Coordinates of N, CA and C in Angstrom, one line a residue:
M130 N 8.6 6.2 -1.1 CA 7.5 7.1 -1.4 C 6.3 6.8 -0.5
Q131 N 5.8 7.8 0.1 CA 4.6 7.6 1.0 C 3.4 7.3 0.2
K132 N 2.6 6.4 0.7 CA 1.4 6.0 0.0 C 0.2 6.9 0.5
N133 N -0.7 7.1 -0.4 CA -1.9 7.8 -0.1 C -2.9 6.8 0.5
I134 N -3.3 7.1 1.8 CA -4.2 6.1 2.5 C -5.4 6.9 3.0
L135 N -6.6 6.3 2.9 CA -7.8 6.8 3.4 C -8.2 5.8 4.6
L136 N -8.4 6.5 5.7 CA -8.9 5.7 6.9 C -10.3 6.2 7.3
T137 N -11.1 5.3 7.7 CA -12.5 5.6 8.0 C -12.9 5.1 9.4
S138 N -13.9 5.7 10.0 CA -14.4 5.3 11.3 C -15.9 5.6 11.4
F139 N -16.5 5.0 12.4 CA -18.0 5.2 12.5 C -18.3 6.1 13.7
D140 N -19.5 6.6 13.7 CA -20.1 7.4 14.8 C -20.8 6.4 15.7
T141 N -21.3 6.9 16.8 CA -22.1 6.0 17.7 C -23.4 5.6 17.1
W142 N -24.0 4.5 17.7 CA -25.3 4.1 17.2 C -26.3 3.6 18.3
K143 N -25.7 3.4 19.5 CA -26.6 3.0 20.6 C -26.6 4.1 21.7
P144 N -27.7 4.2 22.4 CA -27.8 5.3 23.4 C -26.7 5.3 24.5
H145 N -26.2 4.1 24.8 CA -25.2 4.1 25.9 C -23.8 4.4 25.4
H146 N -23.6 4.5 24.1 CA -22.3 4.9 23.5 C -21.9 6.3 23.7
V147 N -20.8 6.6 24.4 CA -20.3 7.9 24.6 C -19.5 8.3 23.3
S148 N -18.8 7.3 22.8 CA -18.1 7.5 21.5 C -18.0 6.1 20.9
N149 N -17.4 6.1 19.7 CA -17.1 4.9 19.0 C -15.6 4.6 19.0
S150 N -15.2 3.4 19.5 CA -13.8 3.2 19.6 C -13.0 3.3 18.3
S151 N -13.7 3.0 17.2 CA -13.0 3.2 15.9 C -12.6 4.6 15.7
D152 N -13.5 5.5 16.0 CA -13.2 6.9 15.9 C -12.2 7.4 17.0
D153 N -12.4 6.9 18.2 CA -11.4 7.2 19.2 C -10.0 6.9 18.8
L154 N -9.8 5.7 18.2 CA -8.5 5.2 17.7 C -8.0 6.2 16.6
L155 N -8.8 6.5 15.7 CA -8.3 7.4 14.6 C -8.0 8.8 15.1
E156 N -8.7 9.2 16.2 CA -8.4 10.5 16.8 C -7.0 10.5 17.4
R157 N -6.8 9.4 18.2 CA -5.5 9.2 18.9 C -4.4 9.1 17.8
F158 N -4.6 8.3 16.8 CA -3.7 8.0 15.8 C -3.3 9.3 15.0
S159 N -4.3 10.0 14.6 CA -4.1 11.2 13.8 C -3.3 12.3 14.6
N160 N -3.4 12.3 15.9 CA -2.6 13.2 16.7 C -1.2 12.8 16.9
R161 N -0.8 11.6 16.6 CA 0.5 11.1 16.8 C 1.2 10.7 15.5
C162 N 0.5 10.5 14.5 CA 1.0 10.1 13.2 C 1.6 11.3 12.5
H163 N 2.8 11.2 12.0 CA 3.5 12.3 11.4 C 3.6 12.2 9.9
R164 N 2.6 11.6 9.3 CA 2.6 11.4 7.8 C 1.2 11.9 7.3
P165 N 1.1 12.4 6.1 CA -0.2 12.8 5.6 C -1.1 11.6 5.3
L166 N -2.2 11.6 5.9 CA -3.2 10.6 5.6 C -4.6 11.3 5.4
H167 N -5.5 10.6 4.8 CA -6.9 11.1 4.6 C -7.8 10.4 5.6
Y168 N -8.7 11.1 6.2 CA -9.7 10.6 7.1 C -11.1 10.9 6.7
L169 N -11.9 9.9 6.9 CA -13.4 10.1 6.8 C -14.0 9.5 8.1
R170 N -14.2 10.4 9.0 CA -14.5 9.9 10.3 C -16.0 10.1 10.6
R171 N -16.5 9.3 11.6 CA -17.8 9.4 12.2 C -18.9 9.1 11.1
L172 N -18.6 8.0 10.3 CA -19.6 7.6 9.3 C -20.9 7.3 10.0
P173 N -22.0 7.5 9.4 CA -23.3 7.1 10.0 C -23.4 5.6 10.0
V174 N -24.0 5.1 11.0 CA -24.2 3.6 11.1 C -25.5 3.3 10.3
D175 N -25.3 3.3 9.0 CA -26.4 3.1 8.1 C -25.9 2.2 6.9
F176 N -26.6 1.2 6.6 CA -26.0 0.2 5.6 C -25.7 0.9 4.2
H177 N -26.6 1.7 3.7 CA -26.4 2.4 2.4 C -25.5 3.6 2.5
E178 N -25.8 4.4 3.5 CA -25.1 5.7 3.6 C -23.6 5.6 3.9
A179 N -23.2 4.7 4.8 CA -21.8 4.5 5.1 C -21.0 4.1 3.8
S180 N -21.5 3.1 3.1 CA -20.8 2.6 1.9 C -20.8 3.7 0.9
S181 N -21.9 4.4 0.7 CA -21.9 5.5 -0.3 C -20.9 6.6 -0.1
K182 N -20.8 7.0 1.2 CA -19.9 8.0 1.6 C -18.4 7.6 1.4
V183 N -18.1 6.4 1.8 CA -16.7 5.9 1.7 C -16.3 5.7 0.2
L184 N -17.2 5.1 -0.6 CA -16.8 4.9 -2.0 C -16.8 6.2 -2.7
A185 N -17.6 7.2 -2.4 CA -17.5 8.5 -3.0 C -16.2 9.2 -2.7
R186 N -15.9 9.1 -1.4 CA -14.6 9.8 -1.0 C -13.4 9.0 -1.6
F187 N -13.5 7.7 -1.7 CA -12.4 6.9 -2.3 C -12.3 7.4 -3.8
N188 N -13.4 7.5 -4.5 CA -13.3 7.9 -5.9 C -12.8 9.3 -6.1
E189 N -13.1 10.1 -5.1 CA -12.6 11.5 -5.2 C -11.1 11.6 -5.0
L190 N -10.6 10.9 -3.9 CA -9.2 10.9 -3.6 C -8.3 10.0 -4.4
K191 N -8.9 8.8 -4.8 CA -8.1 7.8 -5.5 C -6.9 7.3 -4.7
P192 N -7.1 7.0 -3.4 CA -5.9 6.6 -2.6 C -5.4 5.2 -3.0
D193 N -4.2 4.9 -2.5 CA -3.6 3.6 -2.8 C -4.2 2.5 -1.9
L194 N -4.6 2.9 -0.7 CA -5.1 1.9 0.3 C -6.3 2.5 1.0
L195 N -7.2 1.6 1.4 CA -8.3 1.9 2.2 C -8.3 1.1 3.5
V196 N -8.4 1.8 4.6 CA -8.4 1.1 5.9 C -9.7 1.6 6.6
C197 N -10.7 0.7 6.7 CA -11.9 1.0 7.3 C -11.9 0.4 8.8
C198 N -12.4 1.2 9.7 CA -12.4 0.8 11.1 C -13.8 0.8 11.7
G199 N -14.1 -0.1 12.5 CA -15.4 -0.2 13.2 C -15.2 -0.7 14.6
M200 N -16.2 -0.5 15.4 CA -16.2 -0.8 16.8 C -16.6 -2.3 17.0
A201 N -15.9 -3.0 17.9 CA -16.3 -4.3 18.3 C -16.3 -4.4 19.8
E202 N -17.4 -4.1 20.5 CA -17.5 -4.0 21.9 C -17.0 -5.3 22.7
E203 N -17.3 -6.4 22.0 CA -17.0 -7.7 22.7 C -15.6 -8.2 22.5
R204 N -14.8 -7.6 21.7 CA -13.4 -8.1 21.5 C -12.4 -7.4 22.4
E205 N -11.3 -8.1 22.5 CA -10.2 -7.6 23.4 C -9.0 -7.1 22.6
K206 N -9.0 -7.5 21.3 CA -7.8 -7.1 20.4 C -8.4 -6.5 19.1
L207 N -7.5 -5.8 18.4 CA -7.8 -5.4 17.1 C -8.1 -6.7 16.2
G208 N -9.1 -6.6 15.4 CA -9.4 -7.7 14.6 C -9.3 -7.3 13.1
I209 N -8.4 -7.9 12.4 CA -8.2 -7.6 11.0 C -9.1 -8.6 10.2
E210 N -10.1 -8.1 9.6 CA -11.1 -9.0 8.9 C -10.5 -9.6 7.6
S211 N -10.7 -10.9 7.5 CA -10.2 -11.6 6.3 C -11.2 -11.5 5.1
R212 N -12.5 -11.4 5.5 CA -13.5 -11.4 4.5 C -14.8 -10.7 4.9
A213 N -15.7 -10.5 3.9 CA -17.0 -10.0 4.2 C -18.0 -10.9 3.4
V214 N -19.2 -11.1 3.9 CA -20.2 -11.9 3.3 C -21.4 -11.1 3.2
L215 N -22.0 -11.1 1.9 CA -23.2 -10.4 1.7 C -24.1 -11.2 0.7
N216 N -25.3 -11.4 1.1 CA -26.2 -12.2 0.2 C -25.7 -13.5 -0.3
G217 N -25.0 -14.2 0.7 CA -24.4 -15.5 0.4 C -23.1 -15.5 -0.4
K218 N -22.6 -14.3 -0.8 CA -21.4 -14.2 -1.5 C -20.3 -13.7 -0.6
T219 N -19.1 -14.3 -0.7 CA -17.9 -14.0 0.1 C -16.9 -13.3 -0.7
L220 N -16.3 -12.2 -0.2 CA -15.2 -11.6 -0.8 C -14.1 -11.5 0.2
E221 N -12.9 -11.8 -0.2 CA -11.7 -11.8 0.8 C -10.7 -10.7 0.4
T222 N -10.1 -10.2 1.4 CA -9.0 -9.2 1.1 C -7.8 -10.0 0.5
D223 N -7.1 -9.3 -0.4 CA -5.9 -9.9 -1.0 C -4.7 -9.5 -0.2
V224 N -4.8 -8.8 0.9 CA -3.7 -8.4 1.8 C -3.2 -9.7 2.5
D225 N -1.9 -9.8 2.6 CA -1.3 -11.0 3.4 C -1.5 -10.7 4.9
L226 N -2.6 -11.2 5.4 CA -2.9 -10.9 6.8 C -1.9 -11.5 7.8
D227 N -1.4 -12.7 7.4 CA -0.4 -13.3 8.3 C 0.8 -12.4 8.5
A228 N 1.3 -11.9 7.4 CA 2.5 -10.9 7.5 C 2.1 -9.6 8.2
L229 N 0.9 -9.2 7.9 CA 0.4 -7.9 8.5 C 0.3 -8.0 10.0
T230 N -0.1 -9.1 10.5 CA -0.3 -9.2 12.0 C 0.8 -9.9 12.7
R231 N 1.8 -10.4 12.0 CA 2.9 -11.2 12.7 C 3.6 -10.3 13.8
G232 N 3.6 -10.9 15.0 CA 4.3 -10.3 16.1 C 3.5 -9.1 16.8
L233 N 2.3 -8.9 16.4 CA 1.6 -7.8 17.0 C 0.8 -8.4 18.2
E234 N 1.0 -7.9 19.3 CA 0.5 -8.4 20.6 C -1.0 -8.3 20.7
M235 N -1.6 -7.2 20.2 CA -3.0 -6.9 20.4 C -3.8 -6.9 19.2
T236 N -3.3 -7.7 18.2 CA -4.0 -7.8 16.9 C -4.1 -9.3 16.5
E237 N -5.3 -9.6 15.9 CA -5.5 -11.0 15.5 C -6.3 -10.9 14.2
I238 N -6.2 -12.0 13.4 CA -7.0 -12.1 12.2 C -8.4 -12.7 12.6
S239 N -9.4 -12.1 12.0 CA -10.8 -12.5 12.2 C -11.4 -12.9 10.9
H240 N -12.2 -13.9 11.0 CA -12.9 -14.4 9.8 C -14.4 -14.1 9.8
D241 N -14.8 -13.2 10.6 CA -16.2 -12.9 10.8 C -16.4 -11.4 11.0
A242 N -16.7 -10.7 10.0 CA -16.9 -9.2 10.0 C -18.3 -8.8 10.6
G243 N -19.0 -9.8 11.0 CA -20.3 -9.6 11.6 C -21.4 -9.6 10.5
R244 N -22.6 -9.2 10.9 CA -23.7 -9.1 9.9 C -24.4 -7.7 10.0
F245 N -23.5 -6.7 10.3 CA -24.1 -5.4 10.5 C -23.5 -4.5 9.5
V246 N -23.4 -3.2 9.7 CA -23.0 -2.2 8.8 C -21.5 -2.4 8.4
C247 N -20.7 -2.8 9.4 CA -19.2 -3.0 9.1 C -19.0 -4.0 8.0
N248 N -19.7 -5.2 8.1 CA -19.6 -6.2 7.1 C -20.1 -5.7 5.7
T249 N -21.2 -5.0 5.7 CA -21.7 -4.5 4.4 C -20.7 -3.5 3.8
L250 N -20.2 -2.6 4.6 CA -19.2 -1.6 4.1 C -18.0 -2.3 3.5
Y251 N -17.5 -3.3 4.3 CA -16.3 -4.0 3.9 C -16.6 -4.8 2.5
Y252 N -17.7 -5.4 2.4 CA -18.0 -6.2 1.2 C -18.1 -5.2 0.0
R253 N -18.8 -4.1 0.2 CA -18.9 -3.2 -1.0 C -17.5 -2.5 -1.3
A254 N -16.7 -2.2 -0.3 CA -15.4 -1.7 -0.5 C -14.5 -2.7 -1.2
L255 N -14.5 -3.9 -0.8 CA -13.7 -5.0 -1.4 C -14.1 -5.1 -2.9
D256 N -15.4 -5.2 -3.1 CA -15.9 -5.3 -4.5 C -15.5 -4.2 -5.4
H257 N -15.6 -3.0 -4.9 CA -15.3 -1.8 -5.7 C -13.7 -1.7 -5.9
L258 N -13.0 -1.9 -4.9 CA -11.5 -1.8 -5.0 C -10.8 -2.9 -5.7
K259 N -11.4 -4.1 -5.7 CA -10.7 -5.2 -6.5 C -10.8 -4.8 -8.0
R260 N -11.9 -4.2 -8.4 CA -11.9 -3.8 -9.9 C -10.9 -2.7 -10.2
L261 N -10.5 -1.9 -9.2 CA -9.5 -0.9 -9.4 C -8.1 -1.3 -9.0
R262 N -8.0 -2.6 -8.6 CA -6.7 -3.1 -8.2 C -6.1 -2.3 -7.0
R263 N -6.9 -2.0 -6.1 CA -6.5 -1.4 -4.9 C -6.8 -2.3 -3.7
Q264 N -6.1 -2.1 -2.6 CA -6.2 -2.9 -1.4 C -7.1 -2.3 -0.3
C265 N -7.7 -3.1 0.4 CA -8.6 -2.7 1.5 C -8.5 -3.7 2.7
V266 N -8.5 -3.2 3.9 CA -8.7 -4.0 5.0 C -9.7 -3.4 6.0
F267 N -10.4 -4.2 6.7 CA -11.3 -3.7 7.8 C -10.7 -4.1 9.1
V268 N -10.7 -3.1 10.0 CA -10.1 -3.3 11.4 C -11.2 -3.1 12.4
H269 N -11.5 -4.2 13.1 CA -12.5 -4.0 14.3 C -11.7 -3.6 15.5
V270 N -12.2 -2.6 16.2 CA -11.5 -2.0 17.3 C -12.2 -2.3 18.6
P271 N -11.6 -2.9 19.6 CA -12.2 -3.1 20.9 C -12.4 -1.7 21.6
L272 N -13.2 -1.8 22.7 CA -13.3 -0.6 23.5 C -11.9 -0.2 24.0
L273 N -11.6 1.0 24.0 CA -10.3 1.5 24.5 C -10.4 1.9 25.9
H274 N -9.5 1.4 26.7 CA -9.4 1.7 28.1 C -7.9 2.2 28.4
T275 N -7.7 2.6 29.6 CA -6.4 3.0 30.0 C -5.4 1.9 29.9
H276 N -5.8 0.7 30.2 CA -4.9 -0.5 30.2 C -4.6 -1.1 28.8
N277 N -5.4 -0.7 27.7 CA -5.1 -1.3 26.4 C -4.9 -0.2 25.3
A278 N -5.2 1.0 25.5 CA -5.2 2.0 24.5 C -3.8 2.2 23.8
I279 N -2.8 2.3 24.6 CA -1.4 2.5 24.1 C -1.0 1.3 23.2
C280 N -1.3 0.1 23.7 CA -0.9 -1.1 22.9 C -1.7 -1.2 21.6
I281 N -3.0 -0.9 21.7 CA -3.9 -1.0 20.5 C -3.4 0.0 19.5
E282 N -3.1 1.2 20.0 CA -2.7 2.3 19.1 C -1.3 1.9 18.4
S283 N -0.4 1.4 19.2 CA 0.9 0.9 18.7 C 0.7 -0.1 17.6
D284 N -0.2 -1.1 17.8 CA -0.4 -2.1 16.8 C -1.0 -1.5 15.6
F285 N -2.0 -0.6 15.8 CA -2.6 0.0 14.6 C -1.6 0.8 13.8
H286 N -0.7 1.5 14.4 CA 0.3 2.2 13.7 C 1.2 1.2 12.9
S287 N 1.5 0.1 13.5 CA 2.3 -1.0 12.8 C 1.5 -1.5 11.6
V288 N 0.2 -1.7 11.8 CA -0.6 -2.2 10.6 C -0.6 -1.2 9.5
V289 N -0.8 0.1 9.8 CA -0.8 1.1 8.7 C 0.5 1.2 8.0
E290 N 1.6 1.2 8.8 CA 3.0 1.2 8.2 C 3.3 0.0 7.4
R291 N 2.9 -1.2 7.9 CA 3.1 -2.4 7.1 C 2.3 -2.5 5.8
L292 N 1.1 -2.0 5.9 CA 0.3 -1.9 4.7 C 0.9 -1.0 3.6
S293 N 1.4 0.1 4.1 CA 2.0 1.1 3.2 C 3.3 0.5 2.6
A294 N 4.1 -0.1 3.4 CA 5.4 -0.7 3.0 C 5.1 -1.9 2.0
A295 N 4.1 -2.7 2.3 CA 3.8 -3.8 1.4 C 3.3 -3.3 0.0
H296 N 2.5 -2.3 0.1 CA 2.0 -1.7 -1.2 C 3.1 -1.1 -2.0
A297 N 4.0 -0.4 -1.3 CA 5.1 0.3 -2.0 C 6.0 -0.8 -2.6
A298 N 6.1 -2.0 -2.0 CA 6.9 -3.0 -2.5 C 6.2 -3.8 -3.7
G299 N 5.0 -3.5 -3.9 CA 4.2 -4.1 -5.0 C 3.6 -5.4 -4.6
E300 N 3.5 -5.7 -3.3 CA 2.9 -7.0 -2.9 C 1.4 -6.9 -3.0

């Protein structure tokens, strides 16, 4: 049975940004993925508004899984975030990240979601979804170039498929 998944991305926020790599990845992914998924793209880079929009859409759709994506200009690989920290409190995903990332060439586990909007969105999503017994991960996406885009997209596809399969198996 296919799982109902909501994927999110951000809009640009700095003058030099032509696009946001998280949204670029979802654009590429949606054009090649042959399964029904829900997208909430180009979220505003705003602490309150991003979280509010994602949680409202989540409550409307009631998906099985939430995959939030954000841009990480300084990274070379996809970073699957293990936790988010807000006001001195830490929340961790209950997804088995070792299994999720095993064998993926362009993906690594990260333990620092930053201190910006991505971290705040992840914290609020984890808090909300744990009460509903739903799973969530945050994926930081490096800048996409001709030399890395295909590998990054392939790994991201594997991440989404593995999340769906693990959820279907009741993990």
